[in-house]
Amino acid sequence: MTGTSGTFVGMPAFPKAAHDAVRDTTLRANLKHATHTIRDKRARAVAELDDWAALRDAGKQIKDHTLRHLEHYLVQLEESVTAAGGTVHWAADADEANRIVTRLVRETGESEVVKVKSMATQEIGLNEALEEAGISAYETDLAELIVQLGKDRPSHILVPAIHRNRGEIRDIFAKEMASWGRPAPEGLSDTPAELAEAARLHLREKFLRAKVGVSGANFMVAETGTLVVVESEGNGRMCLTLPETLISVVGIEKIVPTWRDLEVFLQTLPRSSTAERMNPYTSTWTGTTDGDGPQTFHLVLLDNGRTDTLADEVGRQALRCIRCSACLNVCPVYERAGGHAYGSVYPGPIGAILSPQLRGTASEIDASLPYASSLCGACYEVCPVAIDIPEVLVHLRERVVQGGDVTRRGAKVTLKPAKGHAAERAAMRAARWTFTHPGALAAGQRLAARTRRLHPRTLPGPGRAWTATRDLPQVPAESFRDWWQRTGGKDVSA
Ligand code: SF4
C-alpha cells in the first residue's frame, strides 16, 4: 500500500530492507531469472538497429528541449486538449490529484473504475484514495492484477509482479479472484496459458460493466493534444475505448512537442522495455469523438515534486525518463535486493534518483536511496535517453551529506560511516596477491574448472554468511585465458 506521498507505508530505509530481501532465496532466483532473460532480449533488439546511438541522442535532445520550455508546451497542450473536447485539470501534489479524480468519478454517479497500468496513479496512491471514498478501482494489467489480488506491492516498473513465480500466481488467483468478481476456474494449473485465460475471463466482466476508465499516459503530444499509451495485453485499449468517461493522470514531464518527436520514442521504448520492435498496442486519443470511445475526457496534469526536480541542474535529467525499466534489469543491486527495498513505486536505479527528488531527502528511506548503488554505470549504458544515473546519485549523496534535505522538507539526516571488516580485508589481500601472480591465477582457474561439479552451492565456516545472501557463480568449463590460448581469439563460437 502506498501513502499519498508515494512512500510504502512503514518501510525501513534501503539498507535494512535490502538486508532482509537478499536472504529470500526464492525472490533472488525469481529476480535473477527474469532480469537476465529481459536484459538479454533487450540487447538483441537494440543491436538490430544501426542508428541506436543516434536515436538515443535524439531522445535525450528532445526531452531536454521540452523540459527547458516546459511551460510553453504545457500551455500548448492544454489549448489543444481543450479544443479537442477534453478538460484539463492541474494538480500541484498527490492530495490535489486524488481529490480531483475522486470528485470526477463521483460526478458520474459510478462507484467503480477500471484502470490501465499507470505509474503516476501509483505514485499518488490513487487506488487507496478512491477506496476511502467508497470507489473500487480494478487494475486490468495482468501483473498489476496479480499485485492487487495478492494485496502486494509492485516491485518493477514494467513487470510489477516480477518477484512472483507461476506457482505463487496460481495460488493467488485460486484464493482471491472470487472476492473481487469472477472466480478462478476449478483445478487451475500454473501454465502461462491457463493463468492468462483465468485473468482474461475475470477481467472481461469488468471491462464490459465499467462506465469510467482511469489511465496514465506514456506520452502527450503538445501540438495536437494527443495522449499515447503503449502496452502488450490489449487491456489498455479496452479501458481507453469502452468506458463513457476517461480520466488520465499524467506527470507534466511526459510531454513531447510534436508527432515527429514521438516517432523517436516509439522506436526506443519498446526495444528497451519488452525487447519488441514495436508495442503490440499503441493507443492514441485526442479529446473526444462523437459516437466513438469515451464521450467525456479529463486530463489531470500532475506536478508532485517535478518542478522542484526541474530546478536542480544535475538532477533534472531524471525527468527525461520514459519508464522503460532497462536500468532495473541490468542493475546488480536491484537484482539482489528486489524492488520492494526501494520503498517506492519507482524501484531500481531510476527510483534511487527520482524518489529522493520528488519526495525530498528528509526521511531515512529517501536519504538512503542515493547509496543503493555500486556506481557500476550499467544503468547509464542502457538508458535510451542517456540519463547519467551515477552522476545524479553522487550529486544526491553530496546533498544528503551536506545537510540532509535541501529540497522540500528541511530536516537533516545523519549517515554513519560503514565499518571495515577484518575478513573482507583479508579476502582483498588474498585477491591482490593472486592477481599479481599470473601463474598462480592460471593454475587456480584450471583447478577450479576441473573440479567445478564438486563445488558446493554454499561456503562453509565464515563464508556461510556470504553465500546465504548470494548465489555463487558457476565456474566455466574453460577459462577465458585457456580459450584465448587455444583459439587466439579468432573463433568466438568456440
Ligand atoms: S532511467 Fe532510463 S533506463 Fe531507467 S527506466 Fe528511465 S528511461 Fe529507462
XYZ file of C-alpha atoms and ligand atoms in Angstrom:
502
model
C 0.000 0.000 0.000
C 1.271 3.471 -0.743
C 0.646 6.674 1.148
C -0.213 9.764 -0.840
C 3.446 10.783 -0.877
C 4.192 7.589 -2.787
C 6.113 6.042 0.112
C 5.312 2.455 1.006
C 3.841 2.949 4.443
C 6.073 1.680 7.259
C 9.037 0.767 5.037
C 12.502 0.815 6.655
C 15.470 2.519 4.944
C 17.062 0.765 1.962
C 19.949 -0.973 3.823
C 17.599 -2.688 6.276
C 15.007 -3.610 3.637
C 17.720 -4.896 1.268
C 19.394 -6.827 4.091
C 16.155 -8.743 4.638
C 15.369 -9.162 0.935
C 18.717 -10.736 -0.046
C 18.054 -13.584 2.399
C 14.985 -14.637 0.431
C 16.371 -17.286 -1.944
C 13.080 -17.643 -3.882
C 12.986 -13.905 -4.503
C 16.616 -13.914 -5.647
C 16.003 -16.813 -8.024
C 12.825 -15.208 -9.475
C 14.572 -11.882 -9.995
C 17.729 -13.332 -11.478
C 15.834 -15.447 -13.987
C 13.514 -12.616 -15.030
C 16.035 -9.764 -15.239
C 18.619 -11.827 -17.131
C 16.026 -13.020 -19.634
C 14.742 -9.493 -20.318
C 18.183 -7.885 -20.455
C 19.485 -10.422 -22.985
C 16.434 -9.951 -25.205
C 16.797 -6.169 -24.979
C 20.449 -6.336 -26.022
C 19.489 -8.354 -29.126
C 16.612 -5.980 -30.017
C 18.828 -2.905 -29.678
C 21.661 -4.491 -31.687
C 19.303 -4.778 -34.687
C 19.375 -1.002 -35.184
C 22.432 0.615 -36.756
C 21.254 4.060 -35.647
C 20.603 3.228 -31.977
C 23.182 5.747 -30.735
C 21.618 8.493 -32.890
C 18.102 7.613 -31.672
C 19.305 7.675 -28.070
C 20.864 11.086 -28.576
C 17.740 12.380 -30.332
C 15.590 11.198 -27.402
C 17.868 12.994 -24.958
C 17.822 16.225 -27.009
C 14.029 16.206 -27.422
C 13.458 15.662 -23.706
C 15.978 18.328 -22.697
C 14.490 20.849 -25.115
C 10.964 20.107 -23.868
C 11.975 20.409 -20.207
C 13.692 23.750 -20.917
C 10.471 25.070 -22.449
C 8.053 23.062 -20.324
C 5.782 25.966 -19.500
C 5.283 26.779 -23.178
C 4.495 23.197 -24.182
C 2.134 22.641 -21.247
C 0.090 25.685 -22.214
C 0.057 24.487 -25.831
C -1.074 21.047 -24.678
C -3.873 22.493 -22.565
C -5.130 24.524 -25.517
C -5.004 21.515 -27.856
C -6.783 19.170 -25.419
C -9.477 21.767 -24.695
C -10.016 22.472 -28.390
C -10.475 18.725 -28.965
C -13.237 18.493 -26.350
C -11.265 17.448 -23.248
C -10.961 19.205 -19.882
C -7.574 19.877 -18.278
C -7.020 19.977 -14.510
C -3.795 20.978 -12.760
C -2.681 19.138 -9.604
C 0.195 20.525 -7.535
C 0.551 17.390 -5.431
C -0.806 13.915 -4.779
C -3.612 15.054 -2.482
C -4.923 17.535 -5.008
C -4.782 14.979 -7.830
C -6.645 12.418 -5.718
C -9.295 14.963 -4.787
C -9.831 15.893 -8.438
C -10.149 12.283 -9.625
C -12.447 11.330 -6.734
C -14.715 14.279 -7.499
C -14.796 13.461 -11.222
C -15.744 9.825 -10.557
C -18.420 10.863 -8.054
C -19.909 13.248 -10.615
C -20.521 10.267 -12.918
C -22.551 8.563 -10.163
C -20.398 5.414 -10.517
C -18.693 3.508 -7.704
C -16.137 1.524 -9.700
C -13.461 2.248 -12.291
C -11.206 0.119 -14.486
C -7.558 1.101 -14.667
C -4.768 0.895 -17.191
C -1.366 0.333 -15.624
C -0.086 3.748 -14.588
C 2.943 4.742 -12.530
C 1.555 8.236 -11.862
C -1.597 6.908 -10.186
C 0.513 4.523 -8.089
C 2.794 7.399 -7.145
C -0.133 9.383 -5.720
C -1.819 6.372 -4.068
C -4.987 6.847 -6.136
C -6.463 3.388 -5.525
C -6.289 3.905 -1.768
C -7.798 7.399 -2.028
C -10.671 6.073 -4.158
C -11.231 3.195 -1.761
C -11.562 5.660 1.115
C -14.223 7.425 -0.925
C -16.087 4.143 -1.463
C -14.969 3.711 -5.083
C -13.461 0.383 -6.225
C -10.534 0.646 -8.664
C -9.802 -2.531 -10.647
C -6.335 -2.981 -12.126
C -6.523 -4.650 -15.546
C -2.871 -5.160 -16.471
C -2.071 -8.816 -15.732
C 0.867 -8.110 -13.436
C -0.982 -5.302 -11.664
C -3.930 -7.653 -11.202
C -1.604 -10.188 -9.539
C -0.270 -7.447 -7.238
C -3.748 -6.178 -6.394
C -5.270 -9.613 -5.738
C -2.236 -10.597 -3.642
C -2.543 -7.398 -1.533
C 1.050 -6.887 -2.523
C 3.224 -4.018 -3.720
C 4.713 -3.600 -7.205
C 8.434 -4.354 -7.394
C 9.280 -3.448 -11.008
C 8.166 -0.626 -13.293
C 7.228 -2.823 -16.210
C 6.682 -6.207 -14.574
C 5.223 -5.269 -11.169
C 4.882 -8.935 -10.117
C 8.410 -9.908 -11.187
C 9.039 -11.221 -7.667
C 6.283 -13.846 -8.066
C 6.665 -17.201 -9.795
C 3.918 -19.138 -11.577
C 3.034 -21.293 -8.597
C 2.547 -18.260 -6.399
C 0.367 -16.604 -9.056
C -1.824 -19.702 -9.380
C -2.345 -19.719 -5.601
C -3.253 -16.007 -5.550
C -5.781 -16.428 -8.382
C -7.360 -19.518 -6.810
C -7.693 -17.860 -3.405
C -8.541 -14.246 -4.209
C -10.338 -13.896 -7.544
C -13.737 -14.875 -6.126
C -13.803 -11.982 -3.677
C -13.137 -9.469 -6.493
C -15.502 -10.870 -9.138
C -15.467 -13.973 -11.340
C -13.641 -16.796 -9.505
C -10.684 -18.692 -10.958
C -11.638 -21.873 -12.864
C -11.685 -25.143 -10.862
C -8.367 -27.012 -10.934
C -6.405 -24.025 -12.300
C -2.818 -25.070 -13.127
C 0.275 -22.854 -13.217
C 0.765 -22.994 -17.001
C 1.002 -19.485 -18.517
C -1.889 -20.159 -20.924
C -4.285 -21.211 -18.141
C -3.274 -18.317 -15.894
C -3.748 -15.820 -18.747
C -7.162 -17.310 -19.595
C -8.281 -17.072 -15.955
C -7.259 -13.401 -15.882
C -8.941 -12.747 -19.236
C -12.289 -14.172 -18.089
C -12.097 -12.353 -14.768
C -11.292 -9.005 -16.386
C -13.701 -9.182 -19.314
C -16.638 -8.897 -16.938
C -15.192 -5.694 -15.550
C -14.436 -4.157 -18.951
C -17.994 -4.729 -20.147
C -19.513 -3.228 -16.989
C -17.255 -0.235 -16.391
C -18.509 3.258 -17.136
C -15.315 5.033 -16.016
C -11.719 4.319 -17.062
C -8.599 5.719 -15.378
C -5.258 5.765 -17.149
C -1.862 7.384 -17.211
C -0.032 8.067 -20.484
C 3.405 7.293 -21.837
C 3.446 10.494 -23.877
C 1.382 13.626 -24.538
C 1.823 15.398 -27.879
C 1.557 19.146 -27.364
C 0.805 20.139 -30.972
C -2.432 18.120 -31.182
C -3.290 17.376 -27.536
C -2.958 13.634 -28.194
C -2.255 11.147 -25.408
C -0.435 7.884 -26.064
C -0.462 4.595 -24.159
C 1.681 1.664 -25.263
C 1.053 -1.817 -23.885
C 1.208 -5.505 -24.693
C -2.002 -7.085 -23.470
C -4.874 -5.129 -25.009
C -6.338 -4.314 -21.600
C -5.296 -0.699 -22.114
C -7.181 -0.499 -25.410
C -10.320 -1.821 -23.631
C -10.036 0.713 -20.782
C -9.395 3.582 -23.167
C -12.261 2.848 -25.545
C -15.151 1.090 -23.725
C -15.992 3.401 -20.765
C -18.124 6.513 -21.208
C -15.738 8.657 -19.150
C -11.942 8.564 -19.285
C -9.723 10.249 -16.686
C -5.981 10.343 -17.377
C -3.477 11.309 -14.682
C -0.130 12.212 -16.234
C 3.122 13.708 -14.940
C 3.916 17.051 -16.566
C 7.244 15.728 -17.873
C 5.531 13.228 -20.207
C 5.048 15.860 -22.883
C 6.679 15.878 -26.333
C 6.248 18.805 -28.714
C 5.294 17.026 -31.966
C 4.387 13.689 -33.551
C 7.772 13.737 -35.235
C 9.375 13.725 -31.779
C 7.090 10.908 -30.682
C 8.424 8.747 -33.505
C 11.829 8.544 -31.798
C 10.388 7.209 -28.541
C 8.091 4.741 -30.268
C 11.294 3.113 -31.534
C 13.396 3.269 -28.376
C 10.769 2.474 -25.733
C 9.585 -0.974 -26.911
C 13.109 -2.235 -27.614
C 14.325 -1.023 -24.212
C 11.387 -2.306 -22.202
C 9.951 -5.508 -23.646
C 12.598 -6.048 -26.353
C 9.938 -5.704 -29.038
C 10.367 -3.837 -32.324
C 7.077 -2.093 -31.690
C 4.467 -2.354 -28.978
C 1.598 -4.740 -29.729
C -0.884 -1.978 -28.805
C -0.236 1.721 -29.336
C -3.396 3.633 -28.399
C -3.697 7.343 -29.144
C -6.627 9.643 -28.430
C -7.270 13.321 -28.894
C -10.079 14.803 -26.823
C -13.412 13.168 -27.620
C -15.096 11.975 -30.827
C -18.886 11.778 -31.220
C -20.112 8.190 -31.130
C -16.619 6.722 -30.793
C -14.958 5.934 -27.466
C -15.386 7.878 -24.207
C -17.653 10.892 -24.576
C -16.080 12.720 -21.612
C -12.320 13.095 -21.233
C -10.414 14.653 -18.330
C -6.653 15.157 -18.208
C -5.132 15.694 -14.740
C -1.627 17.156 -15.098
C 0.470 16.174 -12.098
C 3.394 18.111 -10.618
C 4.030 16.398 -7.247
C 7.695 17.430 -6.942
C 8.530 17.626 -10.639
C 9.085 21.391 -10.763
C 11.393 21.079 -7.705
C 13.323 18.417 -9.632
C 13.446 20.652 -12.687
C 15.133 23.377 -10.638
C 18.158 21.136 -9.978
C 20.624 21.413 -12.866
C 22.114 17.948 -12.346
C 19.076 16.106 -11.025
C 16.614 17.315 -13.650
C 17.840 14.750 -16.176
C 15.789 12.185 -14.222
C 12.711 13.807 -15.789
C 13.809 12.502 -19.190
C 12.851 9.003 -18.040
C 10.390 7.139 -20.272
C 9.936 4.338 -17.681
C 11.321 1.576 -19.887
C 12.880 -0.229 -16.890
C 16.051 -1.224 -18.771
C 18.131 0.202 -15.917
C 16.418 -2.095 -13.392
C 17.123 -5.188 -15.452
C 20.897 -4.590 -15.568
C 21.362 -3.327 -12.020
C 23.309 -5.726 -9.742
C 21.793 -4.092 -6.667
C 18.200 -4.375 -7.908
C 18.802 -7.975 -8.980
C 19.650 -8.948 -5.422
C 17.589 -6.583 -3.292
C 14.391 -6.597 -5.394
C 12.049 -3.687 -5.913
C 10.312 -3.517 -2.532
C 13.527 -2.492 -0.768
C 13.385 0.904 -2.520
C 10.204 1.816 -0.610
C 8.586 3.485 -3.596
C 6.687 2.720 -6.774
C 9.893 3.664 -8.605
C 12.455 0.979 -7.775
C 15.942 0.327 -9.126
C 18.404 2.936 -10.372
C 15.756 5.362 -11.622
C 13.916 5.083 -8.304
C 17.130 5.804 -6.434
C 17.406 9.171 -8.180
C 13.742 10.014 -8.767
C 12.136 9.307 -5.377
C 14.589 11.447 -3.331
C 13.975 14.307 -5.742
C 10.184 14.026 -5.926
C 9.811 13.480 -2.190
C 12.893 15.259 -0.798
C 15.573 13.535 1.290
C 14.155 14.258 4.729
C 13.059 10.713 5.504
C 15.537 7.985 6.355
C 14.498 5.896 3.369
C 14.831 8.732 0.837
C 18.221 9.728 2.269
C 19.410 6.123 1.916
C 18.351 5.669 -1.716
C 21.267 7.531 -3.386
C 23.528 4.940 -1.717
C 21.615 1.987 -3.191
C 24.135 1.618 -5.992
C 27.624 0.356 -6.717
C 28.008 3.131 -9.349
C 28.965 0.498 -11.927
C 27.338 2.563 -14.682
C 25.377 -0.269 -16.332
C 22.168 1.772 -15.940
C 23.607 4.692 -17.899
C 24.815 2.396 -20.683
C 21.339 1.002 -21.368
C 19.244 4.117 -20.761
C 17.529 5.086 -24.052
C 17.506 8.774 -23.064
C 21.084 8.748 -21.701
C 20.306 9.678 -18.100
C 23.644 9.674 -16.299
C 22.251 7.949 -13.219
C 25.649 7.550 -11.460
C 26.241 11.288 -11.827
C 22.880 12.091 -10.218
C 23.454 9.514 -7.458
C 26.751 11.136 -6.480
C 25.127 14.555 -6.652
C 22.321 13.419 -4.319
C 24.834 11.826 -1.925
C 26.512 15.218 -1.698
C 23.160 16.758 -0.955
C 22.444 14.274 1.839
C 25.890 14.627 3.426
C 25.957 18.401 3.189
C 22.869 18.929 5.220
C 20.115 16.477 4.658
C 17.168 17.619 2.666
C 17.783 20.732 0.637
C 14.673 20.499 -1.428
C 11.362 20.499 0.304
C 11.309 19.421 3.895
C 14.389 20.814 5.575
C 15.226 18.022 8.058
C 18.762 16.698 8.398
C 19.712 13.043 8.099
C 22.988 11.820 9.587
C 24.691 8.877 7.961
C 27.063 6.601 9.811
C 30.309 5.608 8.023
C 30.490 1.874 7.279
C 32.818 -0.153 9.495
C 35.642 -2.117 7.893
C 35.562 -5.882 8.282
C 38.670 -7.930 9.075
C 37.599 -10.934 6.956
C 36.836 -8.679 3.989
C 40.246 -7.026 4.259
C 41.921 -10.471 4.369
C 39.963 -11.561 1.271
C 41.041 -8.395 -0.565
C 44.701 -9.034 0.346
C 44.411 -12.601 -0.973
C 42.816 -11.337 -4.185
C 45.596 -8.799 -4.672
C 48.271 -11.500 -4.252
C 46.506 -13.796 -6.722
C 46.029 -11.128 -9.371
C 49.685 -10.085 -9.144
C 50.879 -13.709 -9.628
C 49.542 -14.749 -13.077
C 50.967 -18.281 -12.845
C 49.095 -18.975 -9.627
C 45.935 -17.421 -11.064
C 46.081 -19.651 -14.179
C 46.720 -22.786 -12.115
C 43.866 -21.894 -9.792
C 41.483 -21.306 -12.712
C 42.326 -24.695 -14.263
C 41.875 -26.478 -10.968
C 38.544 -24.708 -10.413
C 37.357 -25.681 -13.915
C 38.275 -29.365 -13.440
C 36.556 -29.605 -10.079
C 33.532 -27.441 -10.991
C 30.977 -30.224 -10.482
C 32.169 -30.687 -6.908
C 31.808 -27.020 -5.908
C 29.348 -26.512 -3.047
C 26.455 -24.066 -3.502
C 27.208 -22.581 -0.084
C 30.550 -21.911 1.581
C 31.421 -23.462 4.929
C 32.585 -21.580 8.037
C 32.671 -17.786 7.998
C 31.875 -17.797 4.257
C 28.417 -19.229 5.025
C 27.015 -15.803 5.849
C 28.259 -14.501 2.485
C 26.622 -17.258 0.431
C 23.412 -17.087 2.461
C 22.588 -13.937 0.538
C 24.321 -14.596 -2.782
C 24.288 -17.247 -5.496
C 27.815 -18.480 -6.255
C 28.531 -18.000 -9.955
C 29.212 -21.204 -11.905
C 32.824 -21.722 -12.943
C 33.052 -22.160 -16.754
C 34.493 -25.404 -18.162
C 37.294 -23.407 -19.821
C 38.760 -20.141 -18.588
C 38.981 -17.116 -20.878
C 42.796 -17.377 -20.700
C 42.784 -21.017 -21.930
C 40.202 -20.230 -24.615
C 42.374 -17.367 -25.873
C 45.482 -19.551 -25.952
C 43.634 -22.260 -27.838
C 41.870 -20.050 -30.433
C 43.886 -16.835 -30.458
C 40.553 -15.043 -30.033
C 39.581 -15.820 -33.629
C 36.786 -18.270 -33.061
C 34.128 -16.580 -30.927
C 31.778 -19.560 -31.300
C 34.366 -21.996 -29.887
S 16.175 5.847 -16.305
Fe 16.464 5.336 -18.467
S 16.718 3.089 -18.459
Fe 15.790 3.633 -16.454
S 13.585 3.446 -16.749
Fe 14.119 5.588 -17.183
S 14.453 5.675 -19.405
Fe 14.517 3.517 -18.818
